[in-house]
Amino acid sequence: MTKIRTIQLLLTCMVLLCAQAAAAQTRTFAGLVHDNAKGPVIGATVQVKGTATGTTTNETGRFTLQVPEGSATLVISYIGFNTQEVSITGINDITVTLMPNAQSLGDVVVIGYGTARKKELTGSIATVTSKEFQTGAITTPEQLIAGKVAGVSITSNSGSPGAGSVIRIRGGASLNASNDPLIVIDGLPVANMNIYGASSPLSLVNPNDIASFTVLKDAAATAIYGSRASNGVILITTKKGTAGKPQFSFSTQVSVATLAKKADVLSAGAFRKLVDSLGTGLVGNVPFKSLMGSANTDWQKEIYQAAIATDNNLSMAGALKNMPYRLSFGYLNQDGILKTDNLQRISGGVSLTPMLFDNHLKIDINLKGAVNKSRFANSAAVSSAVYFDPTQPVHSAESPFGGYYEWYAKDAGTGEVTLNKLAPRNPVALLDLYNNHSNVQRSYGNIQFDYKFHFLPELHANLNLGYDVAKGEGKTDVPAYAAQNFLDSGQHNQYGNRIRNKVGEFFLNYNKTIESIKSNFNVTAGYGYYDNLATNYNYPAFRANGDTIPGSVPTFPLDKPQNILISYYGRLIYTLNNRYILAASLRTDGSSRFSPATRWGTFPSVAFTWRANQEKFLSSAKSLSDLKLRLSYGVTGNQDGIYNYAYLGVYSLSDNASTVQIGDKFYNMGSPAAYDAGIKWEQTETYNAGVDYAFLNNRIGGSVDVYYKKTKDLLNTIPIPAGSNFSSTILTNVGNIENKGVEVQIEATPITGKRFTWYLAFNAAYNNNKITNLTATKDSTYPGSLVGTVQIHSVGYSPYAFYVYHQVYDAAGKPIEGVYADVNHDGQINQADLYRYKSPVPKFIFGFTTEFSYDKWSLRTVLRANVGNYMFNNLATGASKANMFNTLGYLANTLSEVTKSNFYYGQQQSDYFVQNASFLKMDNLTLSRDFGNIISNRVGLRVTAACQNVFTITRYTGLDPEIYGGIDNALYPRPRTFSLGANLQF
C-alpha cells in the first residue's frame, strides 16, 4: 500500500509541476515536426529566434513551447536535416517537415565503445529508431525490430505473455555453444542468463523506454567485443532527457488477444463416426464403442480465451540547468489466451546526463528496474486438448479428481481408485488445478564518466561501471486429488535463484584532425572486467500436504556458478581526405571457463571504406547522395552456452538414495564427468563486402552486403575410445561450420507531397549454412551427431537436418504404412536407410514495411516471409488409429490427418511428416490519427488502432509454420491481437 501511495504522490507532483510551468507563461505555441517520410523527428531543437527560449520534440515529434508575446519566428533544427525558420505570427499550431541534409546523411550511429557518423561507417551496421518500430501490443523489446533488418531473424518462442524470442544474425555459428547475439544496453553488456520464474530475461525490459537498436553484423563492427561477438551484437539505446521545459508523455493501450487458428482435430461428431466404423475391438471384455461418452466437448474452446491486456506508461523529460533527465514508469497487465496465464510488470527508469567543468565532464547515469509477477499456465493442456476424448464432459460428479472427468477405474468392492497413468489428462483440470506463481525482480544500470581533458581536448577518458542483478522465486502447487500429480499426492514445490553481474570498463579515446595532411586519427584503447555470478537454490520435492518425497532431498542446498572475463582492446580509425577510411581493431579476452594454457583468445579485424561519391569524377552526379564501398575481415570468438570450468575434472556427488556403506556410516558417491583439459574458444572468421547508396537527396537509399563466415574449433560432442575418459563421448574442439550469404536493404519515399506521403522499406537475405567437419580425423562412416530422434548434425549438410526414412506411396499418392525406400540398396530396411532430408533453417528471409500518410492520418503495415524452411510435424505423428483405439482402457482424439494418411500405427521417422513451412505473414496493420493539440492547445493527442498476426499464408498443415528448431510439438499458439492506444503529450 505504501508503494502505491508513493507512486500516486509522485504522479501528482509531476502533474502539478507541469501545470505551474504552463501557467507562468503568457502564450502557448504547439507543433509537430516530422521528416519527409512523415515519421516523427524525435529530439529536434525548437527555438524562438534571437532568444534562449526553446524546447525539443518528444517521442511523437510534437512540442509545446511558451513563447514571449511578439515573437515572430521559430528556428527548428536536427542533426542530419536542413534547419528551417518558420513564421508563427497569428497562429498557435504548426506542422513542419524537415528535409534530410545530403551532406550529413543522418548522423551519429552508436558503435562499440563510441559513435561514428553513418557516412563513415566501415562495418555492416543497421540502425532502427523508434519511429520505425513494430507497433501494437509489444511485451518484449526484440519484437520491435522483427522484419526490420536484413539478415536478422526474430522468432518468438510462443504466444505466452512475456515469452522471449530466438534471435539469429546471419545464421548460427555454433552447434553446442550459444548462437545468441550479445546485447548491450546503454553501454552495459547484458549476460544471457536464466532467471527462475521469468519467461524471458528481456521480459523485464520495458520496450517503451527504448529509443533505437543498432545491429552490428560483420566482424569489422563486432570484433571490438571479442569473445562474445561471433553471433553479432545488438546495441540498445534508451530514451534520454533533452534541454528545455519538462515534457510529459502518457501512453495507454488496451488489447484483446484471440486464438488465430485451432488445431485441426476431429469434432465429437466425426470422432463418434470413426469409432462407430472402426471400433469393433475390445479392451478386455469392454467394446471400444462403450467407452464413448454423450458429451460434445470442444476442448480447445474450453482452454482458450479472449485475453485482455493493458499497458500504461508515463514519462517526464527535460533538463535542470546542465542536467538533462528522464523519469519513466510503466505498468503492464497481460492475460494469455491459455486460461490462467497472466503477466504483470511494474517498471521504472531514471536517466541523468549532467555536464560539468565547462562541459568537459559528461556523466551518463542509466538505471532501470522491473518487477514481474506471473502465473504460468500448464502448457501441457495445449497437447491434451488435441488428444482428449471429445465425447467426455469437462466435469463429472462421480470423479474423485476434484470433479473433473478423468480416465480411471474403481474397484466395486473396495472402492479403490486406479488412475489410468498413460491416458491424456483433462485439459481444463490441468489449468485449473495447477498454480505456478513467480515473483521476479531485476535491476540493471550503469554510470559512465566521459572526461575531455582540459589541456588536450582531443583526448577523452571513459569509465563505465555497471551492474545487472536479479532475484527470481516461485512456487508450484497442485492439490493431492489432481490427476496430473495423483501418484505423488500433489505437489508443493518452490524454486529460486539470484543473479549478480558486475561490469567495469575503462578506455581512452584520442580523436584528432590534422588539416595539413587532410587526415583524421581516431584511436581507442581500453580494458574490461566482467564478473557473472548466479546462486541457484536446490529444494526437495514436497507433496501437497508438505511431506517430503523420499529421495528428493538435494545433496547441496545451492549451487554458485561463476565465470570471469578480462579483456584488453584497441581500435584505430584513420580517415584520409574524408574519402578513404581504414579501421583496425584488436581484442584479447581471457575467460575462467578455459584452462590457463588456452584461456586467452585474440580477435583482430581490419576494414576499408571508400566514399566514392566524394570523388571529383562523380561530382556532376547531382542525383547521387551517397555511394560507399566497404571491405572487411575479422575474427570473433564464442564461449557462451558452455558450462563453467569445462577443462577441469568435475565429480558430482550422488543423491541420498545412492550411497555406499563404510562401517556404520553411509557416504554419497562421487561420479566423474568426462572433460577435455585443452578445450578452447570457438573462433569465427568473417569476410564482408558491402555497398551503401542513396539517391535523390536520400529519398532512395540502402545497402548490399555479401559475406562469408567460417567457424573453426567448433565445440562438438564426439565418441571417444572406451577407457580413454570418464564417458564414451566428450565435448571438444573438432568441427567447422560455414555460412555464406547476401543481404539487401532498400528504403524509399516514392511520393512526398504537402498532404500525402508514401514510404516503403524492403529487406532480403539469403544464407546458406553447412557443416564442413565434425571429427578429429576423417571418418566417412561417422553419420554425425544425433539431435533428438529425427535430426542430425552431419558433414556437408545444414545443422539440424532431418534424419528420416523415405516414405513410399501408392499409385494414388497415398503413403503406404511402414513401407520405406531401400536408400542404400542393400535389400533390407534398417537404420542404414535413414537419410538427410531438408532443413528447418530458411534459405531466404524477407521483411517489408510500407506507410501511407495523408494529412494527420497514417496507415502502416509490416510483412515478413521465410522461404526454404521445413518443419517436422511431430504433433501429426500421433494421428494414428492405434492411438485412438488401444488396449490401455481409454479412447483418444486425434488430428483429422488420420483420415488422410490412414496410418494405424505411428510412423515417427517418416519423411511424410517433413513439410514445407515457408510462409508469408502480415505481422502488423496499424491505423493512427494525430489530433494535434487539445485542451486549451496544451495537450497533444495521437490515437492508434492496430492488429497483429493479421494473416499467414503457408502450405504447412500444422498450427504455425514458424517454430525455431523445426519440430512442432504443440506450440502455445501465437494470438491475433487487436489493440487501441492513445498517446498524450503535455
Short mmCIF file of N, CA and C in Angstrom, two decimals, residues 774-916:
data_model
loop_
_atom_site.label_atom_id
_atom_site.label_comp_id
_atom_site.label_asym_id
_atom_site.label_seq_id
_atom_site.Cartn_x
_atom_site.Cartn_y
_atom_site.Cartn_z
N LEU A 774 33.34 -32.53 -38.49
CA LEU A 774 32.81 -32.85 -37.16
C LEU A 774 33.70 -33.77 -36.35
N THR A 775 34.76 -34.28 -36.93
CA THR A 775 35.60 -35.25 -36.23
C THR A 775 37.06 -34.82 -36.28
N ALA A 776 37.83 -35.36 -35.33
CA ALA A 776 39.25 -35.03 -35.26
C ALA A 776 40.01 -35.60 -36.45
N THR A 777 39.58 -36.76 -36.94
CA THR A 777 40.15 -37.37 -38.13
C THR A 777 39.01 -37.70 -39.10
N LYS A 778 39.31 -37.73 -40.36
CA LYS A 778 38.27 -38.02 -41.35
C LYS A 778 37.73 -39.43 -41.16
N ASP A 779 36.42 -39.54 -41.09
CA ASP A 779 35.76 -40.82 -40.89
C ASP A 779 34.49 -40.84 -41.72
N SER A 780 34.53 -41.48 -42.85
CA SER A 780 33.39 -41.49 -43.77
C SER A 780 32.22 -42.31 -43.22
N THR A 781 32.48 -43.15 -42.22
CA THR A 781 31.40 -43.98 -41.65
C THR A 781 30.65 -43.27 -40.53
N TYR A 782 31.14 -42.12 -40.10
CA TYR A 782 30.50 -41.41 -38.99
C TYR A 782 29.32 -40.62 -39.52
N PRO A 783 28.09 -40.99 -39.14
CA PRO A 783 26.91 -40.32 -39.71
C PRO A 783 26.73 -38.90 -39.20
N GLY A 784 27.22 -38.65 -37.99
CA GLY A 784 27.05 -37.33 -37.41
C GLY A 784 26.53 -37.41 -35.99
N SER A 785 26.18 -36.26 -35.43
CA SER A 785 25.68 -36.19 -34.06
C SER A 785 24.16 -36.10 -34.09
N LEU A 786 23.51 -37.10 -33.52
CA LEU A 786 22.06 -37.10 -33.48
C LEU A 786 21.55 -36.01 -32.55
N VAL A 787 20.46 -35.37 -32.96
CA VAL A 787 19.78 -34.36 -32.15
C VAL A 787 18.34 -34.81 -32.00
N GLY A 788 18.00 -35.33 -30.83
CA GLY A 788 16.66 -35.89 -30.66
C GLY A 788 16.53 -37.17 -31.46
N THR A 789 15.36 -37.37 -32.05
CA THR A 789 15.09 -38.62 -32.77
C THR A 789 15.04 -38.47 -34.28
N VAL A 790 14.84 -37.24 -34.79
CA VAL A 790 14.67 -37.08 -36.25
C VAL A 790 15.57 -35.99 -36.82
N GLN A 791 16.61 -35.58 -36.10
CA GLN A 791 17.52 -34.57 -36.62
C GLN A 791 18.96 -34.98 -36.36
N ILE A 792 19.85 -34.39 -37.16
CA ILE A 792 21.25 -34.79 -37.07
C ILE A 792 22.15 -33.65 -37.55
N HIS A 793 23.33 -33.58 -36.98
CA HIS A 793 24.40 -32.72 -37.49
C HIS A 793 25.33 -33.60 -38.30
N SER A 794 25.43 -33.35 -39.59
CA SER A 794 26.27 -34.16 -40.47
C SER A 794 27.10 -33.27 -41.38
N VAL A 795 28.30 -33.74 -41.71
CA VAL A 795 29.18 -33.02 -42.62
C VAL A 795 28.53 -32.93 -44.00
N GLY A 796 28.57 -31.71 -44.56
CA GLY A 796 28.01 -31.48 -45.88
C GLY A 796 26.56 -31.05 -45.87
N TYR A 797 25.97 -30.94 -44.68
CA TYR A 797 24.56 -30.57 -44.56
C TYR A 797 24.39 -29.43 -43.56
N SER A 798 23.23 -28.81 -43.59
CA SER A 798 22.91 -27.78 -42.61
C SER A 798 22.74 -28.41 -41.23
N PRO A 799 23.03 -27.67 -40.19
CA PRO A 799 22.74 -28.18 -38.85
C PRO A 799 21.26 -28.51 -38.71
N TYR A 800 20.97 -29.49 -37.87
CA TYR A 800 19.60 -29.90 -37.58
C TYR A 800 18.86 -30.42 -38.81
N ALA A 801 19.60 -31.00 -39.76
CA ALA A 801 18.94 -31.62 -40.91
C ALA A 801 18.06 -32.76 -40.41
N PHE A 802 16.94 -32.97 -41.10
CA PHE A 802 16.05 -34.07 -40.70
C PHE A 802 16.65 -35.40 -41.13
N TYR A 803 16.59 -36.38 -40.24
CA TYR A 803 17.21 -37.69 -40.45
C TYR A 803 16.08 -38.72 -40.38
N VAL A 804 15.54 -39.09 -41.54
CA VAL A 804 14.28 -39.83 -41.61
C VAL A 804 14.34 -40.91 -42.69
N TYR A 805 13.29 -41.75 -42.68
CA TYR A 805 13.11 -42.74 -43.73
C TYR A 805 12.34 -42.13 -44.90
N HIS A 806 12.63 -42.63 -46.10
CA HIS A 806 11.98 -42.13 -47.31
C HIS A 806 10.68 -42.90 -47.53
N GLN A 807 9.56 -42.21 -47.35
CA GLN A 807 8.24 -42.84 -47.44
C GLN A 807 7.94 -43.29 -48.87
N VAL A 808 7.31 -44.45 -48.99
CA VAL A 808 6.86 -44.97 -50.28
C VAL A 808 5.36 -44.74 -50.41
N TYR A 809 4.90 -44.36 -51.60
CA TYR A 809 3.50 -44.02 -51.84
C TYR A 809 2.90 -44.97 -52.88
N ASP A 810 1.57 -45.13 -52.82
CA ASP A 810 0.90 -45.97 -53.80
C ASP A 810 0.58 -45.17 -55.07
N ALA A 811 -0.09 -45.79 -56.00
CA ALA A 811 -0.37 -45.14 -57.28
C ALA A 811 -1.27 -43.93 -57.14
N ALA A 812 -2.07 -43.92 -56.07
CA ALA A 812 -2.97 -42.79 -55.85
C ALA A 812 -2.31 -41.67 -55.06
N GLY A 813 -1.02 -41.82 -54.73
CA GLY A 813 -0.29 -40.79 -53.98
C GLY A 813 -0.47 -40.88 -52.48
N LYS A 814 -1.06 -41.99 -51.98
CA LYS A 814 -1.25 -42.17 -50.55
C LYS A 814 -0.04 -42.89 -49.96
N PRO A 815 0.39 -42.50 -48.75
CA PRO A 815 1.53 -43.18 -48.14
C PRO A 815 1.18 -44.61 -47.76
N ILE A 816 2.11 -45.52 -48.01
CA ILE A 816 1.91 -46.92 -47.65
C ILE A 816 2.53 -47.14 -46.28
N GLU A 817 1.72 -47.51 -45.33
CA GLU A 817 2.17 -47.59 -43.94
C GLU A 817 3.30 -48.59 -43.76
N GLY A 818 4.39 -48.12 -43.12
CA GLY A 818 5.51 -48.99 -42.78
C GLY A 818 6.41 -49.36 -43.94
N VAL A 819 6.15 -48.79 -45.14
CA VAL A 819 6.95 -49.13 -46.31
C VAL A 819 7.86 -47.94 -46.64
N TYR A 820 9.17 -48.21 -46.63
CA TYR A 820 10.15 -47.16 -46.89
C TYR A 820 11.11 -47.60 -47.98
N ALA A 821 11.75 -46.63 -48.59
CA ALA A 821 12.68 -46.91 -49.69
C ALA A 821 13.98 -47.50 -49.15
N ASP A 822 14.51 -48.43 -49.90
CA ASP A 822 15.82 -49.02 -49.57
C ASP A 822 16.88 -48.07 -50.12
N VAL A 823 17.21 -47.07 -49.34
CA VAL A 823 18.06 -45.99 -49.82
C VAL A 823 19.45 -46.47 -50.20
N ASN A 824 20.02 -47.39 -49.41
CA ASN A 824 21.38 -47.85 -49.71
C ASN A 824 21.42 -49.11 -50.55
N HIS A 825 20.23 -49.59 -50.99
CA HIS A 825 20.11 -50.72 -51.92
C HIS A 825 20.81 -51.99 -51.41
N ASP A 826 20.64 -52.27 -50.11
CA ASP A 826 21.24 -53.50 -49.59
C ASP A 826 20.21 -54.59 -49.38
N GLY A 827 19.00 -54.37 -49.83
CA GLY A 827 17.97 -55.40 -49.75
C GLY A 827 17.24 -55.46 -48.43
N GLN A 828 17.52 -54.57 -47.50
CA GLN A 828 16.81 -54.56 -46.23
C GLN A 828 16.60 -53.13 -45.75
N ILE A 829 15.58 -52.97 -44.91
CA ILE A 829 15.26 -51.64 -44.38
C ILE A 829 15.68 -51.59 -42.91
N ASN A 830 16.65 -50.76 -42.63
CA ASN A 830 17.10 -50.58 -41.24
C ASN A 830 17.64 -49.15 -41.09
N GLN A 831 18.34 -48.89 -40.00
CA GLN A 831 18.82 -47.54 -39.73
C GLN A 831 19.79 -47.03 -40.79
N ALA A 832 20.38 -47.95 -41.53
CA ALA A 832 21.29 -47.53 -42.61
C ALA A 832 20.54 -46.84 -43.74
N ASP A 833 19.21 -46.95 -43.74
CA ASP A 833 18.41 -46.31 -44.79
C ASP A 833 17.89 -44.94 -44.37
N LEU A 834 18.18 -44.51 -43.16
CA LEU A 834 17.85 -43.14 -42.78
C LEU A 834 18.66 -42.18 -43.65
N TYR A 835 18.04 -41.12 -44.10
CA TYR A 835 18.75 -40.16 -44.96
C TYR A 835 18.46 -38.74 -44.49
N ARG A 836 19.32 -37.82 -44.92
CA ARG A 836 19.19 -36.42 -44.52
C ARG A 836 18.29 -35.71 -45.53
N TYR A 837 17.22 -35.11 -44.99
CA TYR A 837 16.20 -34.56 -45.87
C TYR A 837 15.77 -33.19 -45.37
N LYS A 838 16.09 -32.16 -46.13
CA LYS A 838 15.66 -30.79 -45.85
C LYS A 838 16.23 -30.27 -44.52
N SER A 839 15.90 -29.01 -44.24
CA SER A 839 16.43 -28.33 -43.07
C SER A 839 15.38 -27.37 -42.51
N PRO A 840 15.38 -27.15 -41.20
CA PRO A 840 14.44 -26.18 -40.62
C PRO A 840 14.88 -24.73 -40.82
N VAL A 841 16.10 -24.53 -41.32
CA VAL A 841 16.64 -23.18 -41.48
C VAL A 841 16.23 -22.61 -42.83
N PRO A 842 15.60 -21.44 -42.86
CA PRO A 842 15.19 -20.86 -44.15
C PRO A 842 16.39 -20.42 -44.98
N LYS A 843 16.29 -20.57 -46.28
CA LYS A 843 17.32 -20.07 -47.18
C LYS A 843 17.18 -18.56 -47.38
N PHE A 844 15.95 -18.09 -47.40
CA PHE A 844 15.68 -16.67 -47.63
C PHE A 844 14.78 -16.14 -46.51
N ILE A 845 15.06 -14.94 -46.05
CA ILE A 845 14.14 -14.24 -45.16
C ILE A 845 13.90 -12.84 -45.72
N PHE A 846 12.66 -12.39 -45.62
CA PHE A 846 12.28 -11.10 -46.20
C PHE A 846 11.54 -10.27 -45.15
N GLY A 847 11.64 -8.97 -45.30
CA GLY A 847 10.87 -8.05 -44.49
C GLY A 847 10.40 -6.88 -45.35
N PHE A 848 9.18 -6.45 -45.11
CA PHE A 848 8.62 -5.36 -45.92
C PHE A 848 7.79 -4.46 -45.03
N THR A 849 8.04 -3.15 -45.13
CA THR A 849 7.28 -2.15 -44.38
C THR A 849 6.82 -1.07 -45.35
N THR A 850 5.58 -0.67 -45.23
CA THR A 850 5.11 0.45 -46.01
C THR A 850 4.17 1.29 -45.17
N GLU A 851 4.18 2.60 -45.41
CA GLU A 851 3.33 3.52 -44.65
C GLU A 851 2.79 4.60 -45.58
N PHE A 852 1.50 4.82 -45.48
CA PHE A 852 0.83 5.88 -46.22
C PHE A 852 0.37 6.94 -45.23
N SER A 853 0.73 8.18 -45.48
CA SER A 853 0.32 9.28 -44.60
C SER A 853 -0.47 10.30 -45.41
N TYR A 854 -1.64 10.63 -44.88
CA TYR A 854 -2.48 11.64 -45.53
C TYR A 854 -2.97 12.59 -44.45
N ASP A 855 -2.56 13.86 -44.58
CA ASP A 855 -2.85 14.84 -43.55
C ASP A 855 -2.40 14.29 -42.19
N LYS A 856 -3.33 14.10 -41.29
CA LYS A 856 -2.97 13.63 -39.95
C LYS A 856 -3.26 12.15 -39.74
N TRP A 857 -3.57 11.45 -40.85
CA TRP A 857 -3.81 10.01 -40.80
C TRP A 857 -2.59 9.26 -41.32
N SER A 858 -2.34 8.09 -40.79
CA SER A 858 -1.29 7.23 -41.34
C SER A 858 -1.71 5.78 -41.22
N LEU A 859 -1.34 5.00 -42.23
CA LEU A 859 -1.64 3.57 -42.30
C LEU A 859 -0.33 2.85 -42.58
N ARG A 860 0.01 1.91 -41.71
CA ARG A 860 1.29 1.21 -41.84
C ARG A 860 1.06 -0.30 -41.73
N THR A 861 1.87 -1.05 -42.47
CA THR A 861 1.84 -2.50 -42.36
C THR A 861 3.25 -3.05 -42.44
N VAL A 862 3.46 -4.19 -41.77
CA VAL A 862 4.75 -4.89 -41.77
C VAL A 862 4.49 -6.35 -42.13
N LEU A 863 5.22 -6.84 -43.13
CA LEU A 863 5.12 -8.24 -43.54
C LEU A 863 6.49 -8.90 -43.44
N ARG A 864 6.46 -10.19 -43.14
CA ARG A 864 7.69 -10.99 -43.10
C ARG A 864 7.47 -12.29 -43.87
N ALA A 865 8.56 -12.83 -44.38
CA ALA A 865 8.46 -14.11 -45.09
C ALA A 865 9.73 -14.92 -44.87
N ASN A 866 9.56 -16.23 -44.72
CA ASN A 866 10.65 -17.20 -44.72
C ASN A 866 10.42 -18.15 -45.89
N VAL A 867 11.47 -18.47 -46.59
CA VAL A 867 11.36 -19.37 -47.74
C VAL A 867 12.45 -20.42 -47.66
N GLY A 868 12.06 -21.69 -47.84
CA GLY A 868 13.04 -22.77 -47.87
C GLY A 868 13.18 -23.51 -46.56
N ASN A 869 12.39 -23.16 -45.55
CA ASN A 869 12.44 -23.85 -44.27
C ASN A 869 11.40 -24.95 -44.22
N TYR A 870 11.74 -26.05 -43.54
CA TYR A 870 10.84 -27.19 -43.42
C TYR A 870 10.59 -27.49 -41.94
N MET A 871 9.49 -28.17 -41.67
CA MET A 871 9.07 -28.47 -40.31
C MET A 871 8.73 -29.95 -40.20
N PHE A 872 9.14 -30.57 -39.08
CA PHE A 872 8.69 -31.93 -38.79
C PHE A 872 7.45 -31.81 -37.92
N ASN A 873 6.30 -32.21 -38.49
CA ASN A 873 5.02 -32.09 -37.79
C ASN A 873 4.88 -33.24 -36.80
N ASN A 874 5.54 -33.08 -35.67
CA ASN A 874 5.56 -34.16 -34.68
C ASN A 874 4.19 -34.39 -34.07
N LEU A 875 3.39 -33.33 -33.99
CA LEU A 875 2.04 -33.49 -33.46
C LEU A 875 1.23 -34.41 -34.36
N ALA A 876 1.46 -34.31 -35.67
CA ALA A 876 0.70 -35.14 -36.61
C ALA A 876 1.12 -36.60 -36.56
N THR A 877 2.32 -36.90 -36.05
CA THR A 877 2.74 -38.31 -35.96
C THR A 877 1.84 -39.09 -35.00
N GLY A 878 1.16 -38.35 -34.10
CA GLY A 878 0.22 -39.02 -33.19
C GLY A 878 -1.13 -39.28 -33.82
N ALA A 879 -1.32 -38.83 -35.05
CA ALA A 879 -2.59 -39.03 -35.75
C ALA A 879 -2.63 -40.44 -36.32
N SER A 880 -2.85 -41.41 -35.45
CA SER A 880 -2.91 -42.81 -35.87
C SER A 880 -4.06 -43.50 -35.16
N LYS A 881 -4.59 -44.51 -35.77
CA LYS A 881 -5.72 -45.22 -35.18
C LYS A 881 -5.32 -45.99 -33.93
N ALA A 882 -4.07 -46.41 -33.87
CA ALA A 882 -3.60 -47.13 -32.68
C ALA A 882 -3.63 -46.24 -31.45
N ASN A 883 -3.45 -44.93 -31.65
CA ASN A 883 -3.54 -44.01 -30.52
C ASN A 883 -4.98 -43.81 -30.08
N MET A 884 -5.89 -43.92 -31.02
CA MET A 884 -7.31 -43.78 -30.68
C MET A 884 -7.84 -45.05 -30.02
N PHE A 885 -7.53 -46.18 -30.62
CA PHE A 885 -8.04 -47.47 -30.14
C PHE A 885 -6.85 -48.26 -29.61
N ASN A 886 -6.72 -48.31 -28.32
CA ASN A 886 -5.59 -49.03 -27.75
C ASN A 886 -6.08 -49.96 -26.65
N THR A 887 -5.20 -50.73 -26.12
CA THR A 887 -5.57 -51.71 -25.10
C THR A 887 -5.40 -51.17 -23.69
N LEU A 888 -5.27 -49.87 -23.56
CA LEU A 888 -4.98 -49.28 -22.25
C LEU A 888 -6.21 -48.75 -21.54
N GLY A 889 -7.39 -48.99 -22.12
CA GLY A 889 -8.61 -48.67 -21.41
C GLY A 889 -9.12 -47.26 -21.58
N TYR A 890 -8.77 -46.59 -22.66
CA TYR A 890 -9.30 -45.25 -22.91
C TYR A 890 -9.35 -45.00 -24.42
N LEU A 891 -10.11 -44.00 -24.80
CA LEU A 891 -10.13 -43.52 -26.18
C LEU A 891 -9.43 -42.17 -26.24
N ALA A 892 -8.77 -41.90 -27.34
CA ALA A 892 -8.06 -40.62 -27.51
C ALA A 892 -8.46 -40.00 -28.84
N ASN A 893 -8.64 -38.71 -28.83
CA ASN A 893 -8.91 -37.99 -30.06
C ASN A 893 -7.61 -37.82 -30.85
N THR A 894 -7.73 -37.30 -32.04
CA THR A 894 -6.53 -37.11 -32.86
C THR A 894 -6.81 -36.03 -33.91
N LEU A 895 -5.82 -35.70 -34.67
CA LEU A 895 -5.97 -34.74 -35.76
C LEU A 895 -6.70 -35.39 -36.93
N SER A 896 -7.34 -34.57 -37.74
CA SER A 896 -8.03 -35.10 -38.92
C SER A 896 -7.05 -35.69 -39.92
N GLU A 897 -5.75 -35.48 -39.68
CA GLU A 897 -4.72 -36.08 -40.52
C GLU A 897 -4.88 -37.60 -40.59
N VAL A 898 -5.46 -38.20 -39.57
CA VAL A 898 -5.61 -39.65 -39.54
C VAL A 898 -6.46 -40.15 -40.70
N THR A 899 -7.37 -39.32 -41.19
CA THR A 899 -8.21 -39.72 -42.32
C THR A 899 -7.50 -39.53 -43.65
N LYS A 900 -6.38 -38.82 -43.64
CA LYS A 900 -5.63 -38.59 -44.87
C LYS A 900 -4.52 -39.64 -45.03
N SER A 901 -3.73 -39.84 -43.98
CA SER A 901 -2.65 -40.83 -44.07
C SER A 901 -3.19 -42.24 -43.92
N ASN A 902 -4.28 -42.39 -43.14
CA ASN A 902 -4.88 -43.69 -42.84
C ASN A 902 -3.91 -44.61 -42.11
N PHE A 903 -2.93 -44.02 -41.41
CA PHE A 903 -1.98 -44.83 -40.64
C PHE A 903 -2.68 -45.43 -39.42
N TYR A 904 -2.41 -46.73 -39.19
CA TYR A 904 -2.92 -47.35 -37.98
C TYR A 904 -1.92 -47.16 -36.84
N TYR A 905 -0.65 -47.34 -37.15
CA TYR A 905 0.40 -47.12 -36.16
C TYR A 905 1.18 -45.85 -36.51
N GLY A 906 1.76 -45.23 -35.51
CA GLY A 906 2.53 -44.02 -35.75
C GLY A 906 3.80 -44.30 -36.53
N GLN A 907 4.13 -43.41 -37.44
CA GLN A 907 5.35 -43.54 -38.25
C GLN A 907 6.26 -42.36 -37.89
N GLN A 908 6.91 -42.48 -36.72
CA GLN A 908 7.59 -41.33 -36.13
C GLN A 908 8.86 -40.90 -36.86
N GLN A 909 9.36 -41.69 -37.80
CA GLN A 909 10.57 -41.31 -38.52
C GLN A 909 10.37 -41.25 -40.03
N SER A 910 9.15 -41.03 -40.43
CA SER A 910 8.85 -40.97 -41.86
C SER A 910 9.00 -39.54 -42.37
N ASP A 911 9.57 -39.38 -43.57
CA ASP A 911 9.68 -38.04 -44.16
C ASP A 911 8.32 -37.52 -44.61
N TYR A 912 7.27 -38.35 -44.49
CA TYR A 912 5.92 -37.88 -44.78
C TYR A 912 5.55 -36.68 -43.92
N PHE A 913 6.12 -36.62 -42.70
CA PHE A 913 5.78 -35.56 -41.76
C PHE A 913 6.74 -34.37 -41.84
N VAL A 914 7.69 -34.41 -42.76
CA VAL A 914 8.55 -33.25 -43.00
C VAL A 914 7.87 -32.40 -44.06
N GLN A 915 7.39 -31.23 -43.65
CA GLN A 915 6.54 -30.41 -44.53
C GLN A 915 7.18 -29.05 -44.81
N ASN A 916 6.87 -28.55 -45.98
CA ASN A 916 7.32 -27.22 -46.37
C ASN A 916 6.66 -26.18 -45.46
#
